[in-house]
Short mmCIF file of C-alpha atoms in Angstrom, two decimals:
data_model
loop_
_atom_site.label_atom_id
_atom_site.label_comp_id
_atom_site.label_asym_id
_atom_site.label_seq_id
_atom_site.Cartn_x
_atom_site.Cartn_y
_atom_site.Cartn_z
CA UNK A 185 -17.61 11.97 -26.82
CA UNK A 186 -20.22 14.77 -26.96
CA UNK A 187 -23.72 15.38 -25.04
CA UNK A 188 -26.83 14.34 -27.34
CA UNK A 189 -29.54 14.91 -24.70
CA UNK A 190 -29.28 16.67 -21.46
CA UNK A 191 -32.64 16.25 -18.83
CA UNK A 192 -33.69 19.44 -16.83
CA UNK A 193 -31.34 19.66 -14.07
CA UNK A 194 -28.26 19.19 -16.59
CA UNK A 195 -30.07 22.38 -18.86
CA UNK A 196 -30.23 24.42 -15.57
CA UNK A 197 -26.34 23.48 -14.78
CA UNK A 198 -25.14 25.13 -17.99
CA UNK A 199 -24.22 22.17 -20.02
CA UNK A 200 -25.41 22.11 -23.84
CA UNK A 201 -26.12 19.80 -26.68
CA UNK A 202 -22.93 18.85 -28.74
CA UNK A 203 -20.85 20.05 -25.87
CA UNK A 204 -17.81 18.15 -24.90
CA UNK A 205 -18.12 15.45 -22.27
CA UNK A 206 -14.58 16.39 -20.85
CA UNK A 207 -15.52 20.19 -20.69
CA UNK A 208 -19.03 18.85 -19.48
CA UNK A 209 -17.56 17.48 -16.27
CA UNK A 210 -15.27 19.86 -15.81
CA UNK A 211 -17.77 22.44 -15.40
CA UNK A 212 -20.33 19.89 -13.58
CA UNK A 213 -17.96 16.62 -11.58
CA UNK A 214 -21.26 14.99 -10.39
CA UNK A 215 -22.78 14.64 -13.69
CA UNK A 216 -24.21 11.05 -14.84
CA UNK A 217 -23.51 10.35 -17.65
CA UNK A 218 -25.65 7.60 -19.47
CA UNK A 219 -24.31 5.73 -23.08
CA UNK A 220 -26.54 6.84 -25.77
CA UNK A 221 -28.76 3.85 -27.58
CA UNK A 222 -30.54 5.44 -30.25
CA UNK A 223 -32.79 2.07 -30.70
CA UNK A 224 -33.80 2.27 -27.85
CA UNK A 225 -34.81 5.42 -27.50
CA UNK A 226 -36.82 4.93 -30.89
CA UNK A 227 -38.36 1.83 -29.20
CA UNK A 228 -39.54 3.90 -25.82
CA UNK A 229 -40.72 6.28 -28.74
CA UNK A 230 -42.61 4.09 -30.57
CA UNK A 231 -44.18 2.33 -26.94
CA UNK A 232 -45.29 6.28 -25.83
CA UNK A 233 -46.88 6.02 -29.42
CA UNK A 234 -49.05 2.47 -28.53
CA UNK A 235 -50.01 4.41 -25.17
CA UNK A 236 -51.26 8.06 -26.54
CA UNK A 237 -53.79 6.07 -28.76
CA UNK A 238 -56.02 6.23 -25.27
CA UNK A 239 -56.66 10.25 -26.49
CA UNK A 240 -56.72 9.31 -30.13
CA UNK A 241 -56.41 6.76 -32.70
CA UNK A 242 -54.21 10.03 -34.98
CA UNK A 243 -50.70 9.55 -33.68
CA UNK A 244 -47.45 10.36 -35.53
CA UNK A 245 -44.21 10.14 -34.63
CA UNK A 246 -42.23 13.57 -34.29
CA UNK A 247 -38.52 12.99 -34.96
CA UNK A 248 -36.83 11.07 -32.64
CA UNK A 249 -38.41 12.78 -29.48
CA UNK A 250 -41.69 13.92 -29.97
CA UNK A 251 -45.17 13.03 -31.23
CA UNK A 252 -48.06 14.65 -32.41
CA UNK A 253 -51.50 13.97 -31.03
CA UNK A 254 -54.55 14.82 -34.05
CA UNK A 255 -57.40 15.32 -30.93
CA UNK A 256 -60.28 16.51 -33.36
CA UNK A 257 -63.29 15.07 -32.50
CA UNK A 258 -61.76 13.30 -29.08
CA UNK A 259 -61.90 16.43 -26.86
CA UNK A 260 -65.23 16.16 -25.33
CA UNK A 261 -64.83 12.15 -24.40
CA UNK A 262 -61.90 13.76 -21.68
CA UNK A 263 -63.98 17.06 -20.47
CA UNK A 264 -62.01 20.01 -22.38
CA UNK A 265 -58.42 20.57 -23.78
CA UNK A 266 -57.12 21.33 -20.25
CA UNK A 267 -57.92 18.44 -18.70
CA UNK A 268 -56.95 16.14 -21.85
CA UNK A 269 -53.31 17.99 -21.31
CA UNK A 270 -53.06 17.72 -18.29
CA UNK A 271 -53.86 14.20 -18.10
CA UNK A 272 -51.60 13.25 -20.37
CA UNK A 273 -48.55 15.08 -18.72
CA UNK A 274 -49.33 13.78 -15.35
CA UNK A 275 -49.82 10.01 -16.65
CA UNK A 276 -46.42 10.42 -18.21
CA UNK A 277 -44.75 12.31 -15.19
CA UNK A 278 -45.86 9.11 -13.55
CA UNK A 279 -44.51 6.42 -15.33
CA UNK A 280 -41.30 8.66 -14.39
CA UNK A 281 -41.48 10.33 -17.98
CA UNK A 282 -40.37 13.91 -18.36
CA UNK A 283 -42.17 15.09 -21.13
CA UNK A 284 -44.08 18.70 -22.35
CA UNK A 285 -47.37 19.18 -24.39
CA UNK A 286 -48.97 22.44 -25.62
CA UNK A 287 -52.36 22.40 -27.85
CA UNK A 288 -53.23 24.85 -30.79
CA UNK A 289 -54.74 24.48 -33.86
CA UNK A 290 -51.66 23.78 -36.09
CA UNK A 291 -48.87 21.42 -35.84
CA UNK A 292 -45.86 23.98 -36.25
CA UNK A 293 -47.42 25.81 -33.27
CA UNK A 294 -47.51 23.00 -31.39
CA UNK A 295 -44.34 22.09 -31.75
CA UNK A 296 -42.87 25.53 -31.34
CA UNK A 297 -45.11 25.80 -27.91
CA UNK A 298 -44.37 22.40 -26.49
CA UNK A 299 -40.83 23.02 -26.76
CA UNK A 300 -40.81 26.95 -25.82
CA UNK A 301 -43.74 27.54 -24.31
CA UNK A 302 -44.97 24.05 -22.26
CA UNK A 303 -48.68 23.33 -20.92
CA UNK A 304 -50.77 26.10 -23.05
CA UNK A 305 -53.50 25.85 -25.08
CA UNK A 306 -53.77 28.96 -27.76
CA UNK A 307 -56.76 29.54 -29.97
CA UNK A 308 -55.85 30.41 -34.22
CA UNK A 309 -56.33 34.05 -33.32
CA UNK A 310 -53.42 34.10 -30.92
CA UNK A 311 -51.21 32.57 -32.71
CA UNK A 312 -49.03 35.60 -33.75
CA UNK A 313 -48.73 36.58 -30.54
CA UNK A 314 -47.63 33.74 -29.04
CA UNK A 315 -44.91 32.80 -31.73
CA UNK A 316 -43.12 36.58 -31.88
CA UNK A 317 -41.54 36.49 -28.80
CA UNK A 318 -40.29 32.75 -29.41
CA UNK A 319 -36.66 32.62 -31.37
CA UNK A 320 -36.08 30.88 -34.98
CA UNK A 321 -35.25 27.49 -34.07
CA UNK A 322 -39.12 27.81 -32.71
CA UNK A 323 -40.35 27.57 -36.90
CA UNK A 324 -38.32 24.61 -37.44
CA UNK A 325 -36.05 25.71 -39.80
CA UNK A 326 -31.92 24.65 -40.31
CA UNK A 327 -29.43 25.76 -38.77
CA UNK A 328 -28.08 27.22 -42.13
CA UNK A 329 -31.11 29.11 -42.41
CA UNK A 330 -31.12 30.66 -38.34
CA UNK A 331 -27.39 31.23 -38.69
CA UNK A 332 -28.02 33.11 -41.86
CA UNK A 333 -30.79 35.50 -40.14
CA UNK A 334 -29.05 36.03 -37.40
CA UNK A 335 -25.80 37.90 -39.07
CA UNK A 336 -28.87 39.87 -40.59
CA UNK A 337 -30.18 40.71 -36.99
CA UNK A 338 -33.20 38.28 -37.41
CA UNK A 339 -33.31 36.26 -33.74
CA UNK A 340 -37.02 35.89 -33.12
CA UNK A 341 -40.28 35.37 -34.77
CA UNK A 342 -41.33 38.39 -34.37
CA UNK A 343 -38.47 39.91 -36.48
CA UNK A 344 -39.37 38.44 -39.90
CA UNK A 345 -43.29 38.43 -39.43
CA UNK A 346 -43.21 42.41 -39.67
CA UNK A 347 -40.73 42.02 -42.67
CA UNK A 348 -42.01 42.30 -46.29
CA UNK A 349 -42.51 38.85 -47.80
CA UNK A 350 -41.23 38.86 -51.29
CA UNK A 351 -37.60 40.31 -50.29
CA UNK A 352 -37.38 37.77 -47.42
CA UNK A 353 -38.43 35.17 -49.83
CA UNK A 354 -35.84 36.19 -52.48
CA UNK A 355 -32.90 36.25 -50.39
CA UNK A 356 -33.43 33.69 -47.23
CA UNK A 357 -35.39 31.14 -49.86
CA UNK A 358 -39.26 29.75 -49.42
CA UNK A 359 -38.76 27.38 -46.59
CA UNK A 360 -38.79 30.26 -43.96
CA UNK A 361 -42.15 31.88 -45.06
CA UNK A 362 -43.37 28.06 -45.79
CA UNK A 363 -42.27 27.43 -42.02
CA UNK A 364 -44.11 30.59 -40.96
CA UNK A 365 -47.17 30.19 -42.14
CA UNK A 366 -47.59 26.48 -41.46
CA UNK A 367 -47.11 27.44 -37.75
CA UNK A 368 -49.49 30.28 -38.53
CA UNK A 369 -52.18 28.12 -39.52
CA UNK A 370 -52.25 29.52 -43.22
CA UNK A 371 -50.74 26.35 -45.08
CA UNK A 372 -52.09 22.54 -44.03
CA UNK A 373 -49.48 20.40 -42.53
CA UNK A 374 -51.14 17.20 -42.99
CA UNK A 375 -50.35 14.25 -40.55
CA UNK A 376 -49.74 10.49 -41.38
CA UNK A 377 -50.51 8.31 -38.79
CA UNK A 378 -48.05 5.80 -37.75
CA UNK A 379 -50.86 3.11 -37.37
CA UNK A 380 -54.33 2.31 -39.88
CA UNK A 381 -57.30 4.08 -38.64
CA UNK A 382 -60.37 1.77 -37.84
CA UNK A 383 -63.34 1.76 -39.49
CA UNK A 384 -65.35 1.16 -36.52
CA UNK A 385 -64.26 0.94 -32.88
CA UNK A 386 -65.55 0.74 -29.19
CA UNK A 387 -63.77 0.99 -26.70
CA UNK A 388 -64.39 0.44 -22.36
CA UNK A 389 -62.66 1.43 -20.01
CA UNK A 390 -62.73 0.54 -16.39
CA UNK A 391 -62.39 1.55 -13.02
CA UNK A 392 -60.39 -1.33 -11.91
CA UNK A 393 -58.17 -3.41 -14.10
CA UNK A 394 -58.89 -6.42 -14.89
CA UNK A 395 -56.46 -9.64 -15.32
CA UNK A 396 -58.54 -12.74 -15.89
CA UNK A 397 -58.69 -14.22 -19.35
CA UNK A 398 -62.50 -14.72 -19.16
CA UNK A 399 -63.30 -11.20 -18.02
CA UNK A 400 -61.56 -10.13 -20.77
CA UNK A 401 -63.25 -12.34 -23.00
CA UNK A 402 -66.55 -11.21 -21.97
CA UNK A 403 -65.72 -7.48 -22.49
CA UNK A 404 -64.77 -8.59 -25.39
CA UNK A 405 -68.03 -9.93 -26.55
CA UNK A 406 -69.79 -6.79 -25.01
CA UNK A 407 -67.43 -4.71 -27.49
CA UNK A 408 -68.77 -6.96 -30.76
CA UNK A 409 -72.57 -6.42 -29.54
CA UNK A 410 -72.08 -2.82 -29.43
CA UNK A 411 -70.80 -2.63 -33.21
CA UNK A 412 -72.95 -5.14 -34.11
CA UNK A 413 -75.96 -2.14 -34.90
CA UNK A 414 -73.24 -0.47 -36.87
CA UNK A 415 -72.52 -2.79 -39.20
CA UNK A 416 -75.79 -3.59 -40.18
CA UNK A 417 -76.62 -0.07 -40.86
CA UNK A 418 -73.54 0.12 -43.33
CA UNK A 419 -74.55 -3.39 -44.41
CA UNK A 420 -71.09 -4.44 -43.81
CA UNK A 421 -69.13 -7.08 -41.97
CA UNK A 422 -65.70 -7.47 -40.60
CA UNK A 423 -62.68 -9.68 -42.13
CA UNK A 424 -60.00 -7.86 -40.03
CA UNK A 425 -60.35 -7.16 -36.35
CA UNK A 426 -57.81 -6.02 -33.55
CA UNK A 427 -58.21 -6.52 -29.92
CA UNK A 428 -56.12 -3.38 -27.97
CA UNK A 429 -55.37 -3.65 -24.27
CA UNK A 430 -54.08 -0.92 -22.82
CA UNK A 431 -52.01 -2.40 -19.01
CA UNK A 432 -51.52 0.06 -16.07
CA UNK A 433 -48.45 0.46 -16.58
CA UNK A 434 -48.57 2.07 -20.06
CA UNK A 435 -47.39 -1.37 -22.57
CA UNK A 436 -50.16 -1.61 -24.95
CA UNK A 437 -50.98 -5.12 -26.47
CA UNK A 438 -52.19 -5.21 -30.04
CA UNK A 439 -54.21 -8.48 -30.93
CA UNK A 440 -55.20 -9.33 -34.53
CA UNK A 441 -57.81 -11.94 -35.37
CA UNK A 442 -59.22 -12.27 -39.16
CA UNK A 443 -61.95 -13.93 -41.12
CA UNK A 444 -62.30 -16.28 -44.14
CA UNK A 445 -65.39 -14.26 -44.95
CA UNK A 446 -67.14 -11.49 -43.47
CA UNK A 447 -68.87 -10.91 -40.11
CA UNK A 448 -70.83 -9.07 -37.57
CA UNK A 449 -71.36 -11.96 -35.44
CA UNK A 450 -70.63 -10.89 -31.71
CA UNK A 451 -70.37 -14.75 -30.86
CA UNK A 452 -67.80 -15.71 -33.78
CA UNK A 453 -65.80 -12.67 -32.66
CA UNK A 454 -65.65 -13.74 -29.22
CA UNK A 455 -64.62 -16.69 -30.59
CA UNK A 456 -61.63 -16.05 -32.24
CA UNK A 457 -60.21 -14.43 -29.64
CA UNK A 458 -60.84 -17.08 -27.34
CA UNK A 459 -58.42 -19.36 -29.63
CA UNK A 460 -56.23 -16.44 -30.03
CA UNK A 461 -55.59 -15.75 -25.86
CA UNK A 462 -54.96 -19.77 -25.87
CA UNK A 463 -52.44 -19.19 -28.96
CA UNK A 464 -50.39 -16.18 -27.43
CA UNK A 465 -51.48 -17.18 -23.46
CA UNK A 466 -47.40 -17.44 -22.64
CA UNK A 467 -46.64 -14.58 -25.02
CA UNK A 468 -49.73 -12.35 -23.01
CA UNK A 469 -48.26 -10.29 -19.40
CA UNK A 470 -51.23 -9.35 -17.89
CA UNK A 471 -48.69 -7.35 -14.83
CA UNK A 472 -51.58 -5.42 -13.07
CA UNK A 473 -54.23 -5.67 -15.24
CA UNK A 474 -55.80 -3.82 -18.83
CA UNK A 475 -57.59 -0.19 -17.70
CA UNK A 476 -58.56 0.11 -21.51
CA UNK A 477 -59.92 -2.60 -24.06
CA UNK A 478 -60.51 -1.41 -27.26
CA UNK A 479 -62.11 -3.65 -30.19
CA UNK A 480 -61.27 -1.83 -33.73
CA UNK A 481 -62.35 -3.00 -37.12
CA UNK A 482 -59.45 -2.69 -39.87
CA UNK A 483 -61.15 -4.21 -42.93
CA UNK A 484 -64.63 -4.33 -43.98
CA UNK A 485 -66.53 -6.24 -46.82
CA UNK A 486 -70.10 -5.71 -48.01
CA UNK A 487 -71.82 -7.92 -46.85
CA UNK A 488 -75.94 -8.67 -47.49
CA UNK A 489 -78.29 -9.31 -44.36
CA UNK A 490 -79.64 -13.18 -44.50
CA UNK A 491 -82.90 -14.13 -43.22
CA UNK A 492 -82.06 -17.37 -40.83
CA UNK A 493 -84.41 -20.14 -41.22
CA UNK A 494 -86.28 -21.99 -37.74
CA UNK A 495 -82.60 -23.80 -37.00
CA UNK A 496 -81.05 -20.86 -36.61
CA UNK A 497 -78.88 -20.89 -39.66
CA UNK A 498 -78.87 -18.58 -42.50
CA UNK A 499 -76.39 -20.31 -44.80
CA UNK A 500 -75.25 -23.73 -44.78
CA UNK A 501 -71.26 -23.04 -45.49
CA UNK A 502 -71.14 -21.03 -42.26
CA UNK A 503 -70.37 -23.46 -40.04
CA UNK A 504 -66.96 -24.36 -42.08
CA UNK A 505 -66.49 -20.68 -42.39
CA UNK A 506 -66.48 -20.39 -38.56
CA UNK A 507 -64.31 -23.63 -38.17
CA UNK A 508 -61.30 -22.24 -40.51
CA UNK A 509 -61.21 -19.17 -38.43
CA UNK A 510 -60.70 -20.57 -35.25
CA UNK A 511 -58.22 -22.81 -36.96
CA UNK A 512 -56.16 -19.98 -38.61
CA UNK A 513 -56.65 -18.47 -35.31
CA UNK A 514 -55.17 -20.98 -33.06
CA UNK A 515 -52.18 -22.22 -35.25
CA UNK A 516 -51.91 -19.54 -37.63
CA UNK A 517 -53.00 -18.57 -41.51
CA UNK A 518 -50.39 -21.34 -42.88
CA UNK A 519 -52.23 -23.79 -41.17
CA UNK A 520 -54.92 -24.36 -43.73
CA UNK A 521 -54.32 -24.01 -47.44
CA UNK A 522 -56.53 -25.18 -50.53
CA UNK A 523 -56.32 -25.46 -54.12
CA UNK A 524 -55.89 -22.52 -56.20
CA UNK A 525 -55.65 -22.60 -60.68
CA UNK A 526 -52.41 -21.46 -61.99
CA UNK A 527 -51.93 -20.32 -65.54
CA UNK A 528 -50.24 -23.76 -66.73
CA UNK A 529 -51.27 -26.99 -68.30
CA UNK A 530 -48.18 -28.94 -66.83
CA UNK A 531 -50.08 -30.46 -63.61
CA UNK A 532 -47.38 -30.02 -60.94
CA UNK A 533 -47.78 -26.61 -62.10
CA UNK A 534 -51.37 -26.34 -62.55
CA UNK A 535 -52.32 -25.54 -59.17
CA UNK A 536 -50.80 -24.00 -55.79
CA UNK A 537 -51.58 -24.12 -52.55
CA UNK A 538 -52.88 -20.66 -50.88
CA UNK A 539 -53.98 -19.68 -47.18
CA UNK A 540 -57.31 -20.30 -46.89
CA UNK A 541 -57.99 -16.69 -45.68
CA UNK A 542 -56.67 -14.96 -49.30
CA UNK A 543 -59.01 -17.09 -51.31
CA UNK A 544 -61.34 -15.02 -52.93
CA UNK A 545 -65.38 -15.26 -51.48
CA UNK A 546 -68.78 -14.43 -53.24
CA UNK A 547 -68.50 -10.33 -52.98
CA UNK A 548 -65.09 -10.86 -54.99
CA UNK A 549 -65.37 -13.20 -57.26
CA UNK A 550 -65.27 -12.53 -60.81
CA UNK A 551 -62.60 -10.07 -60.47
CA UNK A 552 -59.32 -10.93 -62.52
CA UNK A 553 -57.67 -10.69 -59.66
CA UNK A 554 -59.11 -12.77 -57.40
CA UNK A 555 -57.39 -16.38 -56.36
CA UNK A 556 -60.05 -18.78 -57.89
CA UNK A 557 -60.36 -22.61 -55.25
CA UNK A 558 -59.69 -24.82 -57.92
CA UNK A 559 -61.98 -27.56 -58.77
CA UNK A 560 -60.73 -31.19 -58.98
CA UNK A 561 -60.99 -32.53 -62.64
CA UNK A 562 -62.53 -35.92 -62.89
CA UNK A 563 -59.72 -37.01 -65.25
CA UNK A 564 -57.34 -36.07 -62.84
CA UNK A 565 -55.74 -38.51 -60.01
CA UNK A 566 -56.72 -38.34 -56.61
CA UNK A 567 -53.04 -38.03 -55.57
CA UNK A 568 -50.57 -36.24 -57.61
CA UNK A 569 -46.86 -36.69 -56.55
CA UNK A 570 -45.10 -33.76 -56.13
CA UNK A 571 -42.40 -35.00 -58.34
CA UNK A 572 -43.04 -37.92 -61.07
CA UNK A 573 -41.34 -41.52 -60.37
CA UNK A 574 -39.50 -43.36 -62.68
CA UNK A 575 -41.31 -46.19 -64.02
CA UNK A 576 -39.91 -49.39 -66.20
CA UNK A 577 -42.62 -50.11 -69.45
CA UNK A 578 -42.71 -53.58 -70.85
CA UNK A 579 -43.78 -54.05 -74.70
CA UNK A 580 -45.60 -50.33 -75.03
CA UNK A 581 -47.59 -50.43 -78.33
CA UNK A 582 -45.74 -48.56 -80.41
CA UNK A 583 -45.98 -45.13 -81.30
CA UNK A 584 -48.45 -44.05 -79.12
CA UNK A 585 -49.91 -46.78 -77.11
CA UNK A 586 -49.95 -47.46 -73.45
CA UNK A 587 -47.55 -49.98 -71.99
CA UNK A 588 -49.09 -53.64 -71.29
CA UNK A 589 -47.36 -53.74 -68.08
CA UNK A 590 -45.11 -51.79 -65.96
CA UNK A 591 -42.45 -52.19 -62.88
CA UNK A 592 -42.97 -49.71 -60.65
CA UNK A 593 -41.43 -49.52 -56.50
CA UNK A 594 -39.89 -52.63 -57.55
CA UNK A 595 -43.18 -54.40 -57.97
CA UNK A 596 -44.53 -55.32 -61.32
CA UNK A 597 -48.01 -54.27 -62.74
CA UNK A 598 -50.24 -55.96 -65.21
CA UNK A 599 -52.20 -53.40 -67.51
CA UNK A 600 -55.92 -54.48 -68.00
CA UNK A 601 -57.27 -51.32 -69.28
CA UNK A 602 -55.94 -48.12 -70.29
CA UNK A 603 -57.56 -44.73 -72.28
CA UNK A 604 -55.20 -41.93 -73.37
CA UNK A 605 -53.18 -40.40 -74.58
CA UNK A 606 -53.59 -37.34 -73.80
CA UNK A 607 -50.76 -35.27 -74.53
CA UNK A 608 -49.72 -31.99 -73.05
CA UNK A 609 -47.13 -29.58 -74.76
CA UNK A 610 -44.02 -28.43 -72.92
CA UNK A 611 -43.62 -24.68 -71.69
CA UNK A 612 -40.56 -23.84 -73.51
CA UNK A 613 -40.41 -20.19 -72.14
CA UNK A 614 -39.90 -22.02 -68.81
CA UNK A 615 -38.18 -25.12 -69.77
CA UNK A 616 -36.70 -23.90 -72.24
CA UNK A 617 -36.80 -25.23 -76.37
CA UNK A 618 -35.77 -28.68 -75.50
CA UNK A 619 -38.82 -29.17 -73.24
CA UNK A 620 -40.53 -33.08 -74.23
CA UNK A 621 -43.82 -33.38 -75.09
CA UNK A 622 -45.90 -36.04 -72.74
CA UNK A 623 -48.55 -38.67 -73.42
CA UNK A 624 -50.80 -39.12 -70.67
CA UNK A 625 -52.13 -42.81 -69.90
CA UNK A 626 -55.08 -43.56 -67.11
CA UNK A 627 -54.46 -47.43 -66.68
CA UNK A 628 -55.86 -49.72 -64.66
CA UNK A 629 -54.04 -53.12 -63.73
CA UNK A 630 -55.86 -56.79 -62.85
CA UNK A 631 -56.40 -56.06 -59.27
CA UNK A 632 -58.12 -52.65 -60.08
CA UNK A 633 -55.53 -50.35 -58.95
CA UNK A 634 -55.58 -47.03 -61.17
CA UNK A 635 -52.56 -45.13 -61.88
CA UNK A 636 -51.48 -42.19 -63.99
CA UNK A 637 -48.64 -42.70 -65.93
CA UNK A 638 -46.84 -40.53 -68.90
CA UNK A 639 -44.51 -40.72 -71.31
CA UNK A 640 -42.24 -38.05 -71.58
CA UNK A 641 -41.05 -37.21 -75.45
CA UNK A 642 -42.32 -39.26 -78.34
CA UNK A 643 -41.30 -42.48 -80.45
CA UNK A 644 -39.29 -40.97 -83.45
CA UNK A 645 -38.05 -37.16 -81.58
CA UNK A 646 -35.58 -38.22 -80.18
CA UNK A 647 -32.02 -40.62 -80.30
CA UNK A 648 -32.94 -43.06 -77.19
CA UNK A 649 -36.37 -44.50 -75.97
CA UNK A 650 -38.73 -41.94 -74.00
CA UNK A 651 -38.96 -42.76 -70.39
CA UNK A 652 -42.01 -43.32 -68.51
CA UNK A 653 -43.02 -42.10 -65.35
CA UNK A 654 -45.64 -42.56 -62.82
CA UNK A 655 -47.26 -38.97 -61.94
CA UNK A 656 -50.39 -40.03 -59.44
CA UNK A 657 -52.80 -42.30 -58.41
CA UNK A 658 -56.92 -42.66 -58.66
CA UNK A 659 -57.31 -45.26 -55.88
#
């Protein structure tokens, strides 16, 4: 068993990374020594992630014990750079969080600093400066590549900055100058966020936390005015929103809520959210209250302004638009599906059923990739089983006629009228060569109960009699 992480006090005793755990207590008897869980350091990791998107919505994840913070642009909402650090470090050091932070205008500095060089801030000009004194590991690089300098006499940054280039490329490779300069500042290091970036967000935050679900319901409303001016400037709406409370304690709750079709209505937001809090209430710890609520906008359609008439209504399918989404928002997007066309003339396969929220609405239809509600064919039953039912035909007119009665759920059916055929081919790249041919009959029996019925193969195809089957029903 070896040491994999070692807190202050166990750096200041001596004790190393990799070191032995016998020679470790040898050298230090009161040690504690804690199992390592590697998930669960990831997960504290990934939580410290959810609570640094207070400073910044640009958060990346570091390895397995660090982060990077993109502050550009978030500086002045926290005073200057000093403060922003030092809020950060103290919020951490109190939720009994160890943890070190340095600012500059590159990521490879930062990284170098934070872990050398903890709590400064160093402008571009100042970078060489600060990085000389600083050894290898400082850039980054493998331990191949520091061992490798160091039987050369290479220890610090400062040694290879001074060095020609092009020999120190030749013989030590183009990771360390690539290394070098990205802590420089003179190549990009580009950042992916672990998380989308909103479109549009606003955010409150309060001087006292707040725990009631109403309160937070209202704030929540107050939020959806404030981007309401927004939207209608970009002439947008929103089909993808996410409700962020940040607790006291540092857990951060992420809550989604989406739209059938796009909207900027403050109202219909707060309403969605009201059926979500009722849909997660048990799953929801409030603890000591949310110091932060932040409503961000992840998807945006296009969206034209309508002028409402003297009801108050600009468009007469918004009312069901409203209902599915507090629908899909209380029991979830399986809980309403409709009708969409498949690419099939076989009718079980003719249509599927899709969420409501991926069917496609006016700003995207007529692409060829856009789900398409299917309409319901007048020839078509009102019921279709889901599998056809075997069916027992008495005298059909032979070769194509429709039967003149028919036993069906052990009850027998007189045929008064019937029209058909109409005959569909089988799919034999699905069903392969052997696949029957049907005859469709619409038939309607003394009492004036319509059915659907087919006859799968024809008279003269095949060795025995087709069969008959009973697909749906008109009324």
């Amino acid at each position: 068993m070896r040491i994999v992480a070692l807190d202050t006090c166990g750096e200041k005793s001596g004790l190393k990374r990799g070191q032995g755990l016998a020679e470790a207590r040898a050298m230090c008897p009161g040690i504690e020594i804690i199992p390592a869980d590697p998930a669960a350091d990831k997960a504290l990791l990934t939580s410290l992630a959810d609570w640094c998107d207070r400073y910044t919505p640009l958060v990346a994840l570091d390895g397995e014990n660090g982060l990077y913070l993109d502050i550009t642009g978030c500086v002045h909402l926290h005073g200057n750079e000093k403060s922003l650090l030092s809020d950060i470090l103290s919020r951490l050091f109190g939720l009994g969080i160890e943890a070190r932070g340095a600012i500059s205008s590159s990521a490879g500095l930062s990284w170098a600093m934070a872990r050398y060089r903890s709590g400064e801030i160093t402008a571009p000009q100042q970078a060489e400066e600060v990085l000389s004194p600083l050894p290898l590991a400082a850039l980054r690089l493998p331990l191949e590549a520091i061992q490798t300098l160091a039987r050369v006499g290479l220890k610090t940054v400062g040694d290879i900055i001074v060095l020609p280039r092009a020999p120190l490329a030749r013989r030590f490779g183009p990771s360390v100058l690539l290394r070098l300069d990205q802590a420089l500042g003179f190549e990009d290091e580009p950042l992916s966020p672990r998380l989308p970036v909103a479109s549009l967000s606003a955010e409150r935050r309060l001087a006292s936390p707040i725990q009631d679900e109403d309160d937070i319901l209202e704030l929540t409303l107050q939020l959806a005015r404030s981007l309401r001016q927004r939207f209608e400037e970009r002439e947008e709406g929103g089909r993808l929103f996410e409700l962020v409370l940040f607790r006291v304690d540092g857990r951060v709750f992420r809550i989604r809520a989406a739209t059938s079709a796009a909207s900027r209505d403050p109202e219909r937001i707060s309403a969605l959210y009201r059926e979500r809090l009722q849909a997660i209430h048990d799953d929801l710890d409030v603890g000591y209250g949310f110091e932060i609520l932040r409503l961000c906008v992840l998807k945006t359609e296009h969206t034209a302004t309508v002028q409402e008439d003297f009801s108050g209504k600009s468009d007469p399918a918004r009312s069901l638009s409203a209902f599915a989404d507090r629908v899909l928002a209380r029991f979830g997007p399986e809980s309403l599906s409709v009708l969409v066309l498949q690419e099939s003339h076989v009718p079980e396969r003719a249509t599927n059923f899709m969420p409501v929220a991926d069917i496609a609405r006016p700003s995207t239809a007529g692409k060829a990739d856009a789900p398409v509600a299917a309409p319901l064919p007048s020839t078509r039953p009102l019921r279709l089983f889901r599998h056809p039912e075997r069916v027992d035909a008495i005298a059909a007119e032979l070769p194509e006629g429709a039967p003149a009665s028919f036993k069906w759920r052990r009850t027998t059916y007189q045929v008064a009228r019937a029209e058909g055929p109409e005959r569909i081919a089988g799919e034999w790249w699905i069903d392969g060569e052997d696949a029957l041919t049907r005859d469709y009959f619409r038939v309607e029996d003394a009492d004036g109960r319509r059915f659907w019925l087919f006859r799968d193969g024809l008279y003269g195809e095949m060795a025995a009699s087709p069969q008959w089957f009973m697909h749906g029903i008109f009324a």
